[in-house]
CSV table of C-alpha atoms and ligand atoms in Angstrom, one decimal:
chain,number,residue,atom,x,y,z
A,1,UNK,CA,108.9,168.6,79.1
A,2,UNK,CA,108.0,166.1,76.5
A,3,UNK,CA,104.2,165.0,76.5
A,4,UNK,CA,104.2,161.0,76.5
A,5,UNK,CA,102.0,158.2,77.0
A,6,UNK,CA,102.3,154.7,77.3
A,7,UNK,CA,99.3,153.1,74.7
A,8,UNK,CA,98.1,149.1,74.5
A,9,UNK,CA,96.5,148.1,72.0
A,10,UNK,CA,94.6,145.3,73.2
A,11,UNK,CA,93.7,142.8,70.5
A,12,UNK,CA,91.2,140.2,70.5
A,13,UNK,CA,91.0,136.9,69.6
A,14,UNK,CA,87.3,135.6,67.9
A,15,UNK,CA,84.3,135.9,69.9
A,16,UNK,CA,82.0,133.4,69.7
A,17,UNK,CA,78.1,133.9,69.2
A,18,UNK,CA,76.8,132.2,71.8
A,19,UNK,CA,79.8,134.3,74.8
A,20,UNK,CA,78.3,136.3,76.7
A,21,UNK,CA,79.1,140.3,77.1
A,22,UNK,CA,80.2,139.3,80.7
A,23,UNK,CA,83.1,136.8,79.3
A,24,UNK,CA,84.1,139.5,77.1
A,25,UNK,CA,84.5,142.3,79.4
A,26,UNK,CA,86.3,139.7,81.6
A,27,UNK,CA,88.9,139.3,78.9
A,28,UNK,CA,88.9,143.0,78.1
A,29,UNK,CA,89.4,143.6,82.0
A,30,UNK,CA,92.2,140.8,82.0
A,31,UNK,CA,93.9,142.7,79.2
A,32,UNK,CA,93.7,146.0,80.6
A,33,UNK,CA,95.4,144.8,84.5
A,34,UNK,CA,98.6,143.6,81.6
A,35,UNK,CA,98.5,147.1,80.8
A,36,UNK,CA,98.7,148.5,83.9
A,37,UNK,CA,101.6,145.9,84.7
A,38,UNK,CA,103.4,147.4,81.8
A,39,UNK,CA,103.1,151.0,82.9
A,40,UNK,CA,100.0,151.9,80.0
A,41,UNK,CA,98.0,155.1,80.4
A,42,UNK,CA,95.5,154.3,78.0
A,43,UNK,CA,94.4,151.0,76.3
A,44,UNK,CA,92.3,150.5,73.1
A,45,UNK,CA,90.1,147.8,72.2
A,46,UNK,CA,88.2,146.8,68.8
A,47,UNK,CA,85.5,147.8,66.9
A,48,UNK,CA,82.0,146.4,68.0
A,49,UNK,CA,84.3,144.3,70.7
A,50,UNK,CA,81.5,143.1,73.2
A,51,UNK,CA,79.9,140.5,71.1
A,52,UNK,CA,80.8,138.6,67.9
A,53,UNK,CA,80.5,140.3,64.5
A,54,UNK,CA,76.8,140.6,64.3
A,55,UNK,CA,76.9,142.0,60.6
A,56,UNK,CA,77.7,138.2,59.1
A,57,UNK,CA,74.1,137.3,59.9
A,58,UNK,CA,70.6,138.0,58.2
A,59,UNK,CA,68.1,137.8,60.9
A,60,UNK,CA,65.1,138.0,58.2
A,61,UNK,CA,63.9,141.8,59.9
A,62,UNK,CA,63.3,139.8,63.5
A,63,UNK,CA,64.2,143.4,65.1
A,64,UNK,CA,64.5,141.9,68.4
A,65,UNK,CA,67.1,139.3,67.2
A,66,UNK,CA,69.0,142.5,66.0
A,67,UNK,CA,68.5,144.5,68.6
A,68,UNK,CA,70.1,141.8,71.1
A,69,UNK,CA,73.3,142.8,69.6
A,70,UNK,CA,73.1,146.6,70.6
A,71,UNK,CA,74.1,148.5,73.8
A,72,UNK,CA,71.0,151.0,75.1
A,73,UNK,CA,73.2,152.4,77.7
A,74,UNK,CA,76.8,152.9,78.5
A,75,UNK,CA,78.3,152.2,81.1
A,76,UNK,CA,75.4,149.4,81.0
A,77,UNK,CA,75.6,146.4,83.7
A,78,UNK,CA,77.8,144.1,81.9
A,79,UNK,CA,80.2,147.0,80.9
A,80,UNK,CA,80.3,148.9,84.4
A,81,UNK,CA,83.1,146.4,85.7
A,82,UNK,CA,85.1,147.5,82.9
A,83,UNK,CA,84.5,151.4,83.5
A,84,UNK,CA,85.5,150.7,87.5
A,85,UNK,CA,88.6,148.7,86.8
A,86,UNK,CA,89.8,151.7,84.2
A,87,UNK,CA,88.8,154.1,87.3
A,88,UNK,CA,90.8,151.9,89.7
A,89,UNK,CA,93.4,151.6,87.8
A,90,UNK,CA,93.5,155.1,86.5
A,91,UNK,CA,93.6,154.5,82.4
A,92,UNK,CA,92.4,156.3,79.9
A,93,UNK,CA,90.2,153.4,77.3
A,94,UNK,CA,88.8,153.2,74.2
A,95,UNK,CA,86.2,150.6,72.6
A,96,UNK,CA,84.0,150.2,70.2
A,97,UNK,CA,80.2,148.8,70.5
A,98,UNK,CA,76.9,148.8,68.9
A,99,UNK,CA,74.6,152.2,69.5
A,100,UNK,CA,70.9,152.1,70.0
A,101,UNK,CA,69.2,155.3,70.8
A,102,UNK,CA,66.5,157.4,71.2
A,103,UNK,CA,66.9,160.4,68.9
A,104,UNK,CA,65.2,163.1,67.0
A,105,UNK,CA,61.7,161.3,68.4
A,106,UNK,CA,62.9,158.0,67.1
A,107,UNK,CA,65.3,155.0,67.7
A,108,UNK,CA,68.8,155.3,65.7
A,109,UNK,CA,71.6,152.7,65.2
A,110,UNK,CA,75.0,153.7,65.1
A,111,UNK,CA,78.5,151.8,64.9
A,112,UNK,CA,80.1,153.5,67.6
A,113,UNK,CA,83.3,154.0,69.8
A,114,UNK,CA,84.1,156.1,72.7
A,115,UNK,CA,87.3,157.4,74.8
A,116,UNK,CA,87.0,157.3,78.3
A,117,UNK,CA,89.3,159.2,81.1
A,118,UNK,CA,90.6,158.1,84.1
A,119,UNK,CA,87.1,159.2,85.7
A,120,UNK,CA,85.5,157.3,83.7
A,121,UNK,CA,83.6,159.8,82.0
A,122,UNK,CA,83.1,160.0,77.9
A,123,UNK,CA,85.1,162.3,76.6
A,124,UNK,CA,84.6,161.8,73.2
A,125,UNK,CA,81.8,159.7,71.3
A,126,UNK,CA,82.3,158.7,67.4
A,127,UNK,CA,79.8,156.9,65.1
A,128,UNK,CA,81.2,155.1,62.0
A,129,UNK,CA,81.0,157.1,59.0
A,130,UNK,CA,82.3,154.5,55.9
A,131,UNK,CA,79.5,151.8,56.3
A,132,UNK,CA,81.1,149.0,54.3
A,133,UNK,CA,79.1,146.2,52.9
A,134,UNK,CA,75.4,146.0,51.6
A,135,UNK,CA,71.7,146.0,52.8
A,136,UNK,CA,69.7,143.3,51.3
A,137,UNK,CA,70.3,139.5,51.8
A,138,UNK,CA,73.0,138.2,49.6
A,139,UNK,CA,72.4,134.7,49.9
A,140,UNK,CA,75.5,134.4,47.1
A,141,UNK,CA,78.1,134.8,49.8
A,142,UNK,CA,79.7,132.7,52.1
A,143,UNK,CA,79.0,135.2,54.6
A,144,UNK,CA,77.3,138.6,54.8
A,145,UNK,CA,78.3,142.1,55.7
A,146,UNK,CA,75.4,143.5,56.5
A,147,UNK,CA,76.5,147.0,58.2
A,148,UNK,CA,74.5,148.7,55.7
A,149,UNK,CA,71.2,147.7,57.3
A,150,UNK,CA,71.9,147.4,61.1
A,151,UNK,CA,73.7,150.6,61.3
A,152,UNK,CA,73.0,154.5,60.0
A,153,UNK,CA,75.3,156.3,58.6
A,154,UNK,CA,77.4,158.3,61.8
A,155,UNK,CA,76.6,161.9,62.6
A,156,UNK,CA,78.9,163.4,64.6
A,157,UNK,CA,81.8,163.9,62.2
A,158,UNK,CA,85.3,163.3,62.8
A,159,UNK,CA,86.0,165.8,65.7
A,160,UNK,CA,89.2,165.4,67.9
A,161,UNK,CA,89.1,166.2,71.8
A,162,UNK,CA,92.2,167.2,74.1
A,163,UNK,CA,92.2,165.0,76.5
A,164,UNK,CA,95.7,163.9,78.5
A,165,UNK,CA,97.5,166.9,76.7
A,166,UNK,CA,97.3,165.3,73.5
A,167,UNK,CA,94.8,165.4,70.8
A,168,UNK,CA,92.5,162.5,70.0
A,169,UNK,CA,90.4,161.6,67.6
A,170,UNK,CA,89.0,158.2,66.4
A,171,UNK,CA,87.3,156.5,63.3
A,172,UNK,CA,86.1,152.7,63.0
A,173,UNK,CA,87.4,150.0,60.9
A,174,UNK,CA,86.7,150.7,57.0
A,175,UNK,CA,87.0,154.5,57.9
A,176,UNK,CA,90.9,153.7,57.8
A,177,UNK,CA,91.0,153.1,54.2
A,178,UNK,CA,89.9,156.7,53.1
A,179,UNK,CA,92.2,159.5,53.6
A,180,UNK,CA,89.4,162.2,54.0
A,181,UNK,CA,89.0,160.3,57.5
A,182,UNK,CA,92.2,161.4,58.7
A,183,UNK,CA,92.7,164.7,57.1
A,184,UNK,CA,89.7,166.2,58.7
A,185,UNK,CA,90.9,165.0,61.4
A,186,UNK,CA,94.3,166.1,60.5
A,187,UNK,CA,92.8,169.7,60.3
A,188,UNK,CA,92.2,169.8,63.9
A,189,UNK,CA,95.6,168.9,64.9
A,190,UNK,CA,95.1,165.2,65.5
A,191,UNK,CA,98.3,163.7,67.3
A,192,UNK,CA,96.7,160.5,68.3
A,193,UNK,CA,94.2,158.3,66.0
A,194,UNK,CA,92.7,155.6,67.8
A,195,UNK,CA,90.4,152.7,65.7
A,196,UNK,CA,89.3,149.0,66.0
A,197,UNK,CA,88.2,146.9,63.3
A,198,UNK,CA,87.1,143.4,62.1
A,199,UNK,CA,88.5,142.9,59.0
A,200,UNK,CA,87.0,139.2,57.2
A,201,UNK,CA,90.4,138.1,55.0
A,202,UNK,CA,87.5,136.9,52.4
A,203,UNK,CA,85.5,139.9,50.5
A,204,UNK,CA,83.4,138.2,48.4
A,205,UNK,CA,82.9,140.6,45.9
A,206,UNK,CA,86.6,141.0,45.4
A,207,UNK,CA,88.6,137.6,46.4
A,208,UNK,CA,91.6,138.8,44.3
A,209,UNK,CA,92.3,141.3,47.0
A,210,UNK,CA,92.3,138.5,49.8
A,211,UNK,CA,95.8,137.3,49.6
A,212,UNK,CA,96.0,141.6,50.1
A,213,UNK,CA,94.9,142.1,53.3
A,214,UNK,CA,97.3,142.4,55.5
A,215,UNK,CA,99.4,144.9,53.2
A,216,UNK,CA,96.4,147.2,52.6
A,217,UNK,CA,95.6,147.0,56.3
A,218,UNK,CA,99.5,148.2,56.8
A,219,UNK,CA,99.4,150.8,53.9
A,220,UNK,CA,96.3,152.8,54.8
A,221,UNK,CA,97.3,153.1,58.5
A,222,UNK,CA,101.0,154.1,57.7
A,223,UNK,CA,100.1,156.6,55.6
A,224,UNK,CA,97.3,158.1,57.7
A,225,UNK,CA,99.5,158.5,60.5
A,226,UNK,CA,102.2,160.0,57.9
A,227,UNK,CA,100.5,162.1,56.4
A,228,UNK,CA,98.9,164.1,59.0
A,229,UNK,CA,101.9,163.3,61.4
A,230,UNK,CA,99.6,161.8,63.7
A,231,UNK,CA,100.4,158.5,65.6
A,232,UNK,CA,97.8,155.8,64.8
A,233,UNK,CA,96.5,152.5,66.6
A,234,UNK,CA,94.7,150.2,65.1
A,235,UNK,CA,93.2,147.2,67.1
A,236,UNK,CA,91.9,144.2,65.6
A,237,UNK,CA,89.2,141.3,66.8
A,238,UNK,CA,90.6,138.6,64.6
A,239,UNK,CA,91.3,135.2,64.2
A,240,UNK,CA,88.5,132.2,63.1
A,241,UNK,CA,85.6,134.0,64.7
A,242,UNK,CA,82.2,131.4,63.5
A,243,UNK,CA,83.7,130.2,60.6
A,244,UNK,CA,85.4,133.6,59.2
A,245,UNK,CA,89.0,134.4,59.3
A,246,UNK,CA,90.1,138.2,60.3
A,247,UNK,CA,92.9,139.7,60.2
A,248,UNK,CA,95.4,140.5,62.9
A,249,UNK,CA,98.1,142.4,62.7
A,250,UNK,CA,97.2,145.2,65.1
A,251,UNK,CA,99.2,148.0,65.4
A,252,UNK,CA,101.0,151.0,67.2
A,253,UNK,CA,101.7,153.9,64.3
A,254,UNK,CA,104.3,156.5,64.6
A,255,UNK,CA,103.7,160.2,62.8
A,256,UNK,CA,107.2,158.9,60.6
A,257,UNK,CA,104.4,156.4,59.1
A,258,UNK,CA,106.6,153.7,60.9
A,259,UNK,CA,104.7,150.6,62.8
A,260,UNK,CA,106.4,150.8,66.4
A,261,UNK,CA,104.4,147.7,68.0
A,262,UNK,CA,102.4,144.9,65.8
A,263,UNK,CA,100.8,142.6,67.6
A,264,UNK,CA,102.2,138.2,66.1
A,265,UNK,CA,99.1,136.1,67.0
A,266,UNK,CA,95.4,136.2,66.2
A,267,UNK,CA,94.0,135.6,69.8
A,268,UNK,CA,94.0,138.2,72.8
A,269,UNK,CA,97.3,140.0,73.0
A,270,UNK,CA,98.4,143.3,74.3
A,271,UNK,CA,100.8,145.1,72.8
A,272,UNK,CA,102.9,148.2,74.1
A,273,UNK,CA,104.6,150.8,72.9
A,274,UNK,CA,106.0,154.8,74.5
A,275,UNK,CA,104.4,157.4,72.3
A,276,UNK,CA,106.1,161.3,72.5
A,277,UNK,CA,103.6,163.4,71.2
A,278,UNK,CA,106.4,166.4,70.5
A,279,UNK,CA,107.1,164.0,68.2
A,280,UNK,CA,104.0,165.0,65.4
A,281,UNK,CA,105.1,168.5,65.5
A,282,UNK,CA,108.3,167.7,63.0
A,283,UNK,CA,106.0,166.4,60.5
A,284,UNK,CA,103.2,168.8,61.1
A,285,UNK,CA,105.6,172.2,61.1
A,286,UNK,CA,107.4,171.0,58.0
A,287,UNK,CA,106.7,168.3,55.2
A,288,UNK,CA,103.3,168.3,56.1
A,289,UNK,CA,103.0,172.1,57.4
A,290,UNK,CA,99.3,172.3,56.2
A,291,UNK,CA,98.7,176.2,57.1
A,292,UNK,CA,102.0,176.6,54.6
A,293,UNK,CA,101.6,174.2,52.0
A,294,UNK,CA,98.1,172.8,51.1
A,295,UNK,CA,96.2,174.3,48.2
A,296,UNK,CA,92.6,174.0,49.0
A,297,UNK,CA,91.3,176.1,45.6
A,298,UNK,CA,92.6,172.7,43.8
A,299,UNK,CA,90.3,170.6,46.3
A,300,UNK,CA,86.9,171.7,45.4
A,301,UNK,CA,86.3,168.1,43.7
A,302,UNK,CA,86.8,166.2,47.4
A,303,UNK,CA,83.7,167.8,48.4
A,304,UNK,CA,81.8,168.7,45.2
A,305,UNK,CA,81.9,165.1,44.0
A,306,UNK,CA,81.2,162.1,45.7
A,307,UNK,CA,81.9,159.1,42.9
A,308,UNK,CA,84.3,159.8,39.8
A,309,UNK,CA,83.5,160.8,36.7
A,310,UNK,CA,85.9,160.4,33.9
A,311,UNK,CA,87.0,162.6,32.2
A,312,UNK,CA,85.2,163.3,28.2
A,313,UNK,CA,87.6,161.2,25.8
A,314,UNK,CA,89.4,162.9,22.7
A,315,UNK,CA,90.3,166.4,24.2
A,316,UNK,CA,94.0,167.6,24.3
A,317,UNK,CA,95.4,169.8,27.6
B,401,LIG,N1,84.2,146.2,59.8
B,401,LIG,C1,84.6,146.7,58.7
B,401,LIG,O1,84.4,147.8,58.4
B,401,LIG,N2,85.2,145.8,57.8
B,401,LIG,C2,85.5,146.1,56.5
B,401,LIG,C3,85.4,145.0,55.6
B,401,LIG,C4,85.4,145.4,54.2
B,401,LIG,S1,84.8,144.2,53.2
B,401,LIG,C5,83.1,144.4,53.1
B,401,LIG,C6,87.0,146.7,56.4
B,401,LIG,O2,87.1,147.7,55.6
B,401,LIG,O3,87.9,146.2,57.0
C-alpha cells in the first residue's frame, strides 16, 4: 500500500504590528477548517507566523519591547484554540514562532518551528540554524533584519522524526538556501521537508538580486527536494506587511524537483496537493542512491572550512 498524505500549505497574507496573536490564530484556524474541507492530513504555516516580522525593528535594547514578540510557552492561551481545532479535526500542523526559554540556568532565544500530531503533542521541535541579517542598528537601510540579535544561533540540528509513516524534518526560511540544510537531513532519510519563511523582495545590501527573488526562492527549494528526493513545502507570510513587500509564491515540492501546488496571490491562501511518499524511494535507490554513490573522503572541506579560501595563484595541476 502506498503511503500518502494530503499537505496544505497555508500561506499568509501581511500581519500587521499592532494584530493581535488572537486574530492570527483565528486566520490560521480559518485556514486549517479549508483544509480539512479539502481532505488535508497535515497543514503548514510560516515562519515566525503569530505576529508581524519583529526583526525589521530596532527597539534600542528595551528587552521588554523585544520580549513582547516571543512565545514562553506552547501551547500558550492564544495558541491553545489552534492546538484543539488540529485535535478536533485530527491534522497533523506545523508553524513557526519565536522561542524564549529558560535554559542552561539562563533565558535563550531561538527562531523556532514545531510539528504537531493529531494529539496534539510535539513531535518534533527545530530552531533556525542560518541566522540571516546583522546585529547592530543599520540606520542605512530602509528597513532592518535584525535576526542576528533577537535570536541565537539553533541547537538542536537538523534531525528528522517518523511521524505519519513518513519521515519529517524541517528548517526555517534562510536555511533553504544552503544545501548542507537538506543533506543532513537527506542523511536521515528525509521524505518530507516542511519550512516557512518571510522573504523582504528588498535586501539592502544586495538590490541587484531583488528583481531575483522569486527564481532563487524556486531554485533552492527544487533542488533540495531533488537532490535528496525529498518532497518540500515551503510556506510564505508575504505581501506589503508595514511597509515591506515579501514574497509569495509558496509551494508544494515533489522529490522529481517539480513544484506540484504554488500558491497565485500574496494574502491568506491554502493550497493543496496529494503527496505519495513511495514516491522518494526512485530517486533515493538510484540517481541519488547516497549509500552507493557519494564520496565523502572528497567532502572533508564542508566541514573543515566554514568561509572560502581561494586557492594560492600561479600553480599548475
Ligand atoms: N527570514 C529570513 O530568513 N529571511 C531571509 C532574508 C534574507 S535577506 C537578509 C531569507 O533568506 O529569505
Amino acid at each position: 500500500m502506498s503511503r500518502q498524505m494530503i499537505i496544505g500549505a497555508a500561506q499568509l497574507g501581511p500581519i500587521a504590528r499592532e494584530e493581535p496573536r488572537s486574530a492570527v490564530v483565528k486566520r490560521m484556524i480559518a485556514l486549517m477548517r479549508e483544509a480539512k474541507a479539502m481532505n488535508c492530513d497535515l497543514v503548514a504555516y510560516p515562519e515566525l507566523c503569530l505576529t508581524t516580522f519583529f526583526p525589521r525593528w530596532w527597539f534600542d535594547d528595551d528587552q521588554d519591547a523585544i520580549d513582547a514578540w516571543f512565545e514562553r510557552a506552547m501551547p500558550s492561551n492564544e495558541t491553545a484554540p489552534l492546538f484543539e481545532t488540529a485535535r478536533e479535526l485530527g491534522l497533523f500542523f506545523t508553524f513557526g514562532f519565536a522561542e524564549l526559554t529558560e535554559e542552561e540556568g539562563r533565558t535563550r532565544r531561538f527562531n523556532t518551528s514545531i510539528i504537531v500530531n493529531p494529539k496534539g503533542e510535539t513531535v518534533l521541535k527545530y530552531r533556525k540554524v542560518h541566522l540571516p541579517g546583522h546585529a547592530e542598528h543599520e540606520p542605512w537601510r530602509t528597513f532592518q533584519h535584525l535576526e542576528k540579535r533577537y535570536f541565537e544561533v539553533g541547537n538542536l540540528g537538523f534531525n528528522v522524526a517518523r511521524a505519519g509513516d513518513v519521515n519529517m524534518g524541517m528548517c526555517i526560511c534562510n536555511d533553504r538556501r544552503w544545501p548542507e540544510t537538506y543533506r543532513v537531513m537527506g542523511l536521515q532519510d528525509v521524505e518530507l521537508v516542511l519550512l516557512g519563511y518571510n522573504t523582504p523582495i528588498h535586501n539592502p545590501p544586495a538590490p541587484q538580486h531583488d528583481a531575483l527573488s522569486n527564481f532563487h526562492n524556486q531554485l533552492v527549494m527544487q533542488s533540495g527536494a531533488y537532490q535528496n528526493g525529498t518532497f518540500v513545502v515551503g510556506v510564505a507570510k508575504c505581501g506589503v506587511e508595514e511597509g515591506v513587500m515579501q514574497i509569495g509564491q509558496s509551494q508544494i515540492i515533489a522529490p522529481s524537483g517539480e513544484t506540484i501546488a504554488m500558491a497565485h496571490t500574496l494574502e491568506d491562501e491554502l493550497i493543496v496537493a496529494r503527496c505519495d511518499f513511495d514516491l522518494c524511494a526512485s530517486y533515493k535507490r538510484t540517481i541519488f542512491n547516497f549509500d552507493a554513490h557519494r564520496r565523502t573522503e572528497a567532502y572533508g572541506l564542508i566541514v573543515e572550512r566554514t568561509g572560502a579560501i581561494p586557492p594560492a595563484t600561479g600553480g599548475a595541476n
